[in-house]
PDB file of C-alpha atoms in Angstrom:
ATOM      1  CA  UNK A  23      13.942  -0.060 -12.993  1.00  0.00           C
ATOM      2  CA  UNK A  24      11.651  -1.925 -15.444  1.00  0.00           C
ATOM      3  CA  UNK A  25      13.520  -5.273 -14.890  1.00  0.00           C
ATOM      4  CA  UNK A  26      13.101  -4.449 -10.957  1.00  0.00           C
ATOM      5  CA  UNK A  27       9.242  -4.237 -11.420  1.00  0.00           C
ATOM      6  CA  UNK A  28       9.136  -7.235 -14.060  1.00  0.00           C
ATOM      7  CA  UNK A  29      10.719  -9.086 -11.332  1.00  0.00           C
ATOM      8  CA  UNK A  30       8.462  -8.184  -8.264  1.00  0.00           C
ATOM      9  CA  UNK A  31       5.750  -9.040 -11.089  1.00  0.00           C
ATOM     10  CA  UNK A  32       6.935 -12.661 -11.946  1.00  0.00           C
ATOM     11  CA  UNK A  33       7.637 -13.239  -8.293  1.00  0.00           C
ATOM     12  CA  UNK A  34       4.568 -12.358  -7.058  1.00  0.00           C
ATOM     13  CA  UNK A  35       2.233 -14.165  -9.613  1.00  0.00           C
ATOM     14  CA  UNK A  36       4.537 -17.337  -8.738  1.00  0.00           C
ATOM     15  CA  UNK A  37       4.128 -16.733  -5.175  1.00  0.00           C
ATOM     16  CA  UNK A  38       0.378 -15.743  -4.881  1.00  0.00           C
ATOM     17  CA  UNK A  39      -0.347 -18.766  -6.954  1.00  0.00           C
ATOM     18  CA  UNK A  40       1.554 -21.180  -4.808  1.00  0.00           C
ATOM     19  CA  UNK A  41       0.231 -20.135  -1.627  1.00  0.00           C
ATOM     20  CA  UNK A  42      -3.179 -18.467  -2.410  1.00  0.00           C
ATOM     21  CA  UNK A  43      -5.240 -20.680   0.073  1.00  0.00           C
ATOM     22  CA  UNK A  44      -3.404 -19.845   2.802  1.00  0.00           C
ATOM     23  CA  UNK A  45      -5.158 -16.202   2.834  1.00  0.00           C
ATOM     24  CA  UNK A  46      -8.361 -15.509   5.163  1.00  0.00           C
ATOM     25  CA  UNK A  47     -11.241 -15.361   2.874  1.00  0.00           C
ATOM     26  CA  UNK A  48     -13.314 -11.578   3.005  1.00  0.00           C
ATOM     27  CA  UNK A  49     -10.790 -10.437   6.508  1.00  0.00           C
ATOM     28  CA  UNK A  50     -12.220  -7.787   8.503  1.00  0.00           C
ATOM     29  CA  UNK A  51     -10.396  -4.169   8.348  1.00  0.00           C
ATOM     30  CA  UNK A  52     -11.800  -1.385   9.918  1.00  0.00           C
ATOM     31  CA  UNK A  53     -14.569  -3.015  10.837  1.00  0.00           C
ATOM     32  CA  UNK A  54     -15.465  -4.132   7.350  1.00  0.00           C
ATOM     33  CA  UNK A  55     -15.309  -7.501   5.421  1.00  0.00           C
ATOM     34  CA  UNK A  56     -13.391  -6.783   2.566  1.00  0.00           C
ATOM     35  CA  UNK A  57     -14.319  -8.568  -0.252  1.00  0.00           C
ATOM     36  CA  UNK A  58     -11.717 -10.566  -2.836  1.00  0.00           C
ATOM     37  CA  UNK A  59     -14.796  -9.801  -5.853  1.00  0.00           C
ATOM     38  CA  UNK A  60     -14.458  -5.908  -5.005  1.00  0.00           C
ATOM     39  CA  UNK A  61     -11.770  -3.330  -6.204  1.00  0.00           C
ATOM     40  CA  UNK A  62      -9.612  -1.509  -3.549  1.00  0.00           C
ATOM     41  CA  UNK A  63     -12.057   1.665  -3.525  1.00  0.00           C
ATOM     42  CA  UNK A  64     -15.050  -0.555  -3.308  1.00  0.00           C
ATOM     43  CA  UNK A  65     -13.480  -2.130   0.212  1.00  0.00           C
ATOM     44  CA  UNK A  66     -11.464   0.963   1.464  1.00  0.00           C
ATOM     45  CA  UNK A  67     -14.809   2.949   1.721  1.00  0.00           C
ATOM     46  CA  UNK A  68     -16.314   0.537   3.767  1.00  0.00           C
ATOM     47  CA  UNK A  69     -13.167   0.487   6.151  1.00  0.00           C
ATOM     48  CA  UNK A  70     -14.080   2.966   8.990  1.00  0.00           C
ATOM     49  CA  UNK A  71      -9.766   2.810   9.826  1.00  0.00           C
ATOM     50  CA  UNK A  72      -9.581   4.334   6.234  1.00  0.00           C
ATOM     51  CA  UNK A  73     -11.647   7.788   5.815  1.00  0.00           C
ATOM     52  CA  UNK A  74      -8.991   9.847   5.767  1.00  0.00           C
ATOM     53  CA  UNK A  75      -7.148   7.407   3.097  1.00  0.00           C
ATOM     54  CA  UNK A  76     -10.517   7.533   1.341  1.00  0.00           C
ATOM     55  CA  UNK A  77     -10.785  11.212   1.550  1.00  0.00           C
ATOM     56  CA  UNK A  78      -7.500  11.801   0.238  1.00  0.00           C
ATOM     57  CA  UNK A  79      -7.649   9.325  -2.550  1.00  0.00           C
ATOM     58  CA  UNK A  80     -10.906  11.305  -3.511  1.00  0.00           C
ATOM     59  CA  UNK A  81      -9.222  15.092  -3.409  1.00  0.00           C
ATOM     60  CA  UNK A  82      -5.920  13.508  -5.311  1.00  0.00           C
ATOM     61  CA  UNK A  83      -8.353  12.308  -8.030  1.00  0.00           C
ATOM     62  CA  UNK A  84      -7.173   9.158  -7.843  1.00  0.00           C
ATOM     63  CA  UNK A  85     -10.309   6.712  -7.352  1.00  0.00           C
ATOM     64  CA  UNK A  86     -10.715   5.886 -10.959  1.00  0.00           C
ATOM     65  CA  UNK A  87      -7.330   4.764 -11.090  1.00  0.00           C
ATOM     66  CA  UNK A  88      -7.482   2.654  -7.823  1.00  0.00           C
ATOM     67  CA  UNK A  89     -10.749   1.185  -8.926  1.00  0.00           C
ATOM     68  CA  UNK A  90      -9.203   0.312 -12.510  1.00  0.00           C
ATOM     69  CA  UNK A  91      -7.772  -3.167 -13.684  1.00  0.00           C
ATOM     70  CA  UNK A  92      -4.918  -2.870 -12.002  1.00  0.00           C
ATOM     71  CA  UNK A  93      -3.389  -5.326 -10.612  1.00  0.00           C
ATOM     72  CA  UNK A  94      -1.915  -2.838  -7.521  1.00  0.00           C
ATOM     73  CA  UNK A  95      -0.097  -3.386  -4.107  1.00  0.00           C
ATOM     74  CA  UNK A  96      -1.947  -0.764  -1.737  1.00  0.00           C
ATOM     75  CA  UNK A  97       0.075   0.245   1.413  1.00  0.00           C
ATOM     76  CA  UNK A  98      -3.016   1.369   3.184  1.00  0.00           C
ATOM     77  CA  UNK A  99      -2.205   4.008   5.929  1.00  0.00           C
ATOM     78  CA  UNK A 100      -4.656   4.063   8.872  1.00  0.00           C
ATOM     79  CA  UNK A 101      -6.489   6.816  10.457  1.00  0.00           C
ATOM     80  CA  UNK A 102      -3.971   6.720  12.973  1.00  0.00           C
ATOM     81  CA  UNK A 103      -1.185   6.807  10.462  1.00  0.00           C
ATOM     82  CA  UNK A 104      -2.223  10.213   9.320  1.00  0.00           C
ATOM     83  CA  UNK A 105      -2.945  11.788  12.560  1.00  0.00           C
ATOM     84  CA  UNK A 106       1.324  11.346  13.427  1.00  0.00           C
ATOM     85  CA  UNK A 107       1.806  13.550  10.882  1.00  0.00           C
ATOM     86  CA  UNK A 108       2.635  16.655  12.214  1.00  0.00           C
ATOM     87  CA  UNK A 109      -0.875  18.703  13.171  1.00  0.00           C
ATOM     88  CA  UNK A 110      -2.645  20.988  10.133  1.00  0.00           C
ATOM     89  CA  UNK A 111      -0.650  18.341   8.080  1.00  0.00           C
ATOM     90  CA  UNK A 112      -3.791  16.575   6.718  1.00  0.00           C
ATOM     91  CA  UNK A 113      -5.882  19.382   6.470  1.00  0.00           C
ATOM     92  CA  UNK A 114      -3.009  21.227   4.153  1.00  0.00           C
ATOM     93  CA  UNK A 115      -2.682  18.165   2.041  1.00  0.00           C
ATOM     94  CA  UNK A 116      -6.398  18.109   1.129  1.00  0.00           C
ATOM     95  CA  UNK A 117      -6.403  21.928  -0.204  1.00  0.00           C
ATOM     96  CA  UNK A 118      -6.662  22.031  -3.882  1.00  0.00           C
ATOM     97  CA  UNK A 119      -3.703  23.763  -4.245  1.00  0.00           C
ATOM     98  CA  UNK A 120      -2.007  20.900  -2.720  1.00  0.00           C
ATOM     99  CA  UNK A 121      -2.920  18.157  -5.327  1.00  0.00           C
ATOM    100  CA  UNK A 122      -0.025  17.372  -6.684  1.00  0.00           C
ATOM    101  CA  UNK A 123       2.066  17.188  -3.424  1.00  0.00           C
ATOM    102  CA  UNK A 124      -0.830  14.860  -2.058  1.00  0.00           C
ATOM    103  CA  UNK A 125      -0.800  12.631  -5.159  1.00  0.00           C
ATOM    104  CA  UNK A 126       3.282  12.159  -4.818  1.00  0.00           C
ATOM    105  CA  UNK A 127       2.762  11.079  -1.278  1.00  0.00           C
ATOM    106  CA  UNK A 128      -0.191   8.596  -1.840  1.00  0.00           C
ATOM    107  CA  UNK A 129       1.261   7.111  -5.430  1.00  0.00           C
ATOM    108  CA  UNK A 130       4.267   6.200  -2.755  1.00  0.00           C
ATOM    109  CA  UNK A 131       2.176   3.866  -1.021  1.00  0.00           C
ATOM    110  CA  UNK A 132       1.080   1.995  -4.634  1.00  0.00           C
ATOM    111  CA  UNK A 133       2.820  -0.950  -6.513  1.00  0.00           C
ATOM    112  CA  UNK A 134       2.328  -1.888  -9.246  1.00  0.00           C
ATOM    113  CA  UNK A 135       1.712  -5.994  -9.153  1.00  0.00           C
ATOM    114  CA  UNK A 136      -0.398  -8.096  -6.877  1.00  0.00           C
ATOM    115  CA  UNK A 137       2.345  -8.752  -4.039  1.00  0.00           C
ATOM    116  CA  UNK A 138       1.372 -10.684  -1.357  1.00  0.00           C
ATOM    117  CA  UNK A 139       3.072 -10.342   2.185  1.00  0.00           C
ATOM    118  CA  UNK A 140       5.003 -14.101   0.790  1.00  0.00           C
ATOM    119  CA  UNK A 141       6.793 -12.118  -1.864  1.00  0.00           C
ATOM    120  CA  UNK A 142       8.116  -9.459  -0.103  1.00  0.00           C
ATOM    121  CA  UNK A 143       9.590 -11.445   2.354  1.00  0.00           C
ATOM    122  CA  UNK A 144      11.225 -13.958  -0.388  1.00  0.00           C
ATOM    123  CA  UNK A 145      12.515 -11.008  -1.920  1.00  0.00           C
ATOM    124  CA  UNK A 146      13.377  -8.999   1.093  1.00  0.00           C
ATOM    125  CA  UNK A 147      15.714 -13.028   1.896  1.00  0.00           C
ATOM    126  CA  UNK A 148      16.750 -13.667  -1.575  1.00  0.00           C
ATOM    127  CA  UNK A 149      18.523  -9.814  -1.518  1.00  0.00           C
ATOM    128  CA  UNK A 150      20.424 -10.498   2.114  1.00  0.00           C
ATOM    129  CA  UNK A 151      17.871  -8.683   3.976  1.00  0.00           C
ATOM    130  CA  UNK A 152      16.795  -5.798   2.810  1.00  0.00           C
ATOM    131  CA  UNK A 153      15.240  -4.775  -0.806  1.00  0.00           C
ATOM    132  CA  UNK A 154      13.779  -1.850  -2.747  1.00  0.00           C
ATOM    133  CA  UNK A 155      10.354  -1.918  -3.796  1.00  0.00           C
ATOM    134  CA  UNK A 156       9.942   0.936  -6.426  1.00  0.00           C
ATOM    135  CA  UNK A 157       6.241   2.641  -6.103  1.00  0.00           C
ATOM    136  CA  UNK A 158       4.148   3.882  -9.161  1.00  0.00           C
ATOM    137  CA  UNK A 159       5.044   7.744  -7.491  1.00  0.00           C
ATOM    138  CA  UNK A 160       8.475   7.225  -8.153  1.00  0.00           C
ATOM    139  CA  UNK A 161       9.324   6.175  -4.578  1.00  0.00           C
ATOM    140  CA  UNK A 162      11.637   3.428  -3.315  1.00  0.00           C
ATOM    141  CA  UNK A 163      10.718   1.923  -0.085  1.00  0.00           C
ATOM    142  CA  UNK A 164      12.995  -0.338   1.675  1.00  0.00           C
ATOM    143  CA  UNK A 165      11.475  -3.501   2.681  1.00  0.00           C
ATOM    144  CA  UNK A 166      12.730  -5.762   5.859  1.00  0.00           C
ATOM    145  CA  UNK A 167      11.420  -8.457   7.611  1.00  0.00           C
ATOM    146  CA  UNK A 168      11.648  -8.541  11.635  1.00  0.00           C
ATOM    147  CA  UNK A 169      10.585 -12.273  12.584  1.00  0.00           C
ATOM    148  CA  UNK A 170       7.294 -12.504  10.256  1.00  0.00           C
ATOM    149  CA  UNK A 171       6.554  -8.617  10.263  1.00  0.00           C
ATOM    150  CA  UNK A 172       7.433  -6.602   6.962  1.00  0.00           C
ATOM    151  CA  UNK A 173       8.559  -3.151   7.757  1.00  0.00           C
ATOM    152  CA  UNK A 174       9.363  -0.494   5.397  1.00  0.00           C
ATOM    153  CA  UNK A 175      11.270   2.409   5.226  1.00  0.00           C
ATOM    154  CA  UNK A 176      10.123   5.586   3.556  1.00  0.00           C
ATOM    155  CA  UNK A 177      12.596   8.019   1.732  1.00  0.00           C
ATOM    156  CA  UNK A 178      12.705  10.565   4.601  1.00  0.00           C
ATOM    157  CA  UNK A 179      13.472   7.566   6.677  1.00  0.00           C
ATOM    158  CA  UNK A 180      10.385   6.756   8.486  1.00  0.00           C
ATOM    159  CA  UNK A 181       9.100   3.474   9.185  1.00  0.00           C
ATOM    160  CA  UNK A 182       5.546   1.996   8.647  1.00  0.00           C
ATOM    161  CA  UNK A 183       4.931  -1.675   9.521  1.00  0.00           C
ATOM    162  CA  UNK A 184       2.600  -4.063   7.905  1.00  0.00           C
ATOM    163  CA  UNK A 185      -0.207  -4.651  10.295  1.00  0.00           C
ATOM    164  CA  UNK A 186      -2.348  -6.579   8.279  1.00  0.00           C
ATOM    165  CA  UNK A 187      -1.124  -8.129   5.056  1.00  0.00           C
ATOM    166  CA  UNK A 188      -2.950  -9.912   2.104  1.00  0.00           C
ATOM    167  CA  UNK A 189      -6.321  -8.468   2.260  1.00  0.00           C
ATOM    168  CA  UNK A 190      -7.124  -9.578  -1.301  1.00  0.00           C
ATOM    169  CA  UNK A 191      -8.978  -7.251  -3.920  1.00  0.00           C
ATOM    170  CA  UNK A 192     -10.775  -7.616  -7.300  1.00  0.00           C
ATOM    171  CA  UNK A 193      -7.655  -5.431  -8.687  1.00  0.00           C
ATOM    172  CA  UNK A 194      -4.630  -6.232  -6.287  1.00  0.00           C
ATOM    173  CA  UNK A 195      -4.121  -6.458  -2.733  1.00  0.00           C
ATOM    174  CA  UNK A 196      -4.024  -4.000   0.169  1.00  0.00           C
ATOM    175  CA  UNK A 197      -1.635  -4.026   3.261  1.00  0.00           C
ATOM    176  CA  UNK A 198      -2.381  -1.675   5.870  1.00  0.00           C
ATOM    177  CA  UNK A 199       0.406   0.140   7.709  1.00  0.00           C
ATOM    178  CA  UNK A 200       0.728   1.845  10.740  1.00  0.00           C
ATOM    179  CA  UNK A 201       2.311   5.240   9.291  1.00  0.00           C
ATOM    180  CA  UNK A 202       2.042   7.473   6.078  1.00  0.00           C
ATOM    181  CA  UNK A 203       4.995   6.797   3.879  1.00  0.00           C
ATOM    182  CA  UNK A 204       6.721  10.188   3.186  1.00  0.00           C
ATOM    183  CA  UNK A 205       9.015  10.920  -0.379  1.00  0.00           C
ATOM    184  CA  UNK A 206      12.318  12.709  -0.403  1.00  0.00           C
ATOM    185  CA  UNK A 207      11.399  16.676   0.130  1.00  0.00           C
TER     186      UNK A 207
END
């Protein structure tokens, strides 16, 4: 496990620095610039494809970590993401009593590591097509590359797909996703 994440780590510094000026400067998400001098909490908020992200973040008690040094790998689930779930599913998640079954599900969507889109697909190649990227939650997601599209595979076997990669922060990097990736129940 630790030589797994020292790995992603070492690849991903190599990587970023190698091909760091191939990135959009500030992209627009949700409507938003997001900034490269901001932290991930600093940009989601201003996202207006992210509230429910933001709002779940905030009821996890999780913002102070996500605005910390980091570095982190965000797989940022839409608005539209959540609303898939199954309905009330949100809503539950967001109860108090539900804390620590929201944190589990969010911390699976969080690496630890600044890893550009670059990395994941070297990584995803070097392993013969498919490799597991272990999530500060405990998850593994299984990442795959379809033409120049990153998809990954949750542990209750949905899929989310990267639909915009590299959106550099102060603290890491976000890629939003198209679905909320689930842990084993």
């Amino acid at each position: 496990m630790m030589k797994t994440t020292l790995r992603i780590a070492a690849l991903a510094v190599a990587l970023s620095a190698a091909t760091g000026a191939a990135y959009a400067k500030d992209p627009m998400v949700g409507g938003a610039k997001m900034y490269a001098s901001k932290n991930i909490i600093e940009n989601a908020v201003n996202s207006k494809d992210h509230t429910t992200l933001v709002a779940a973040v905030k009821a996890a008690g999780l913002v102070e970590t996500l605005e910390g040094k980091g570095p982190f790998t965000v797989f940022a689930p839409t608005n539209e993401a959540f609303a898939k779930l199954p309905a009330g599913t949100v809503d539950t998640l967001l109860k108090p009593e539900n804390k620590a079954k929201l944190t589990k599900i969010l911390t699976c969507h969080v690496v630890s590591g600044d890893i550009m889109a670059s990395a994941v697909k070297k990584m995803v190649k070097d392993a013969g097509g498919e490799y597991d990227i272990k999530t500060v939650g405990g998850c593994v997601i299984k990442a795959m590359t379809k033409g120049n599209k990153v998809t990954l595979t949750d542990e209750a076997g949905g899929t989310a797909h990267v639909t915009i990669a590299d959106v550099k922060q102060s603290n890491g990097v976000i890629h939003v996703v198209d679905a909320v990736l689930l842990p084993k129940m």
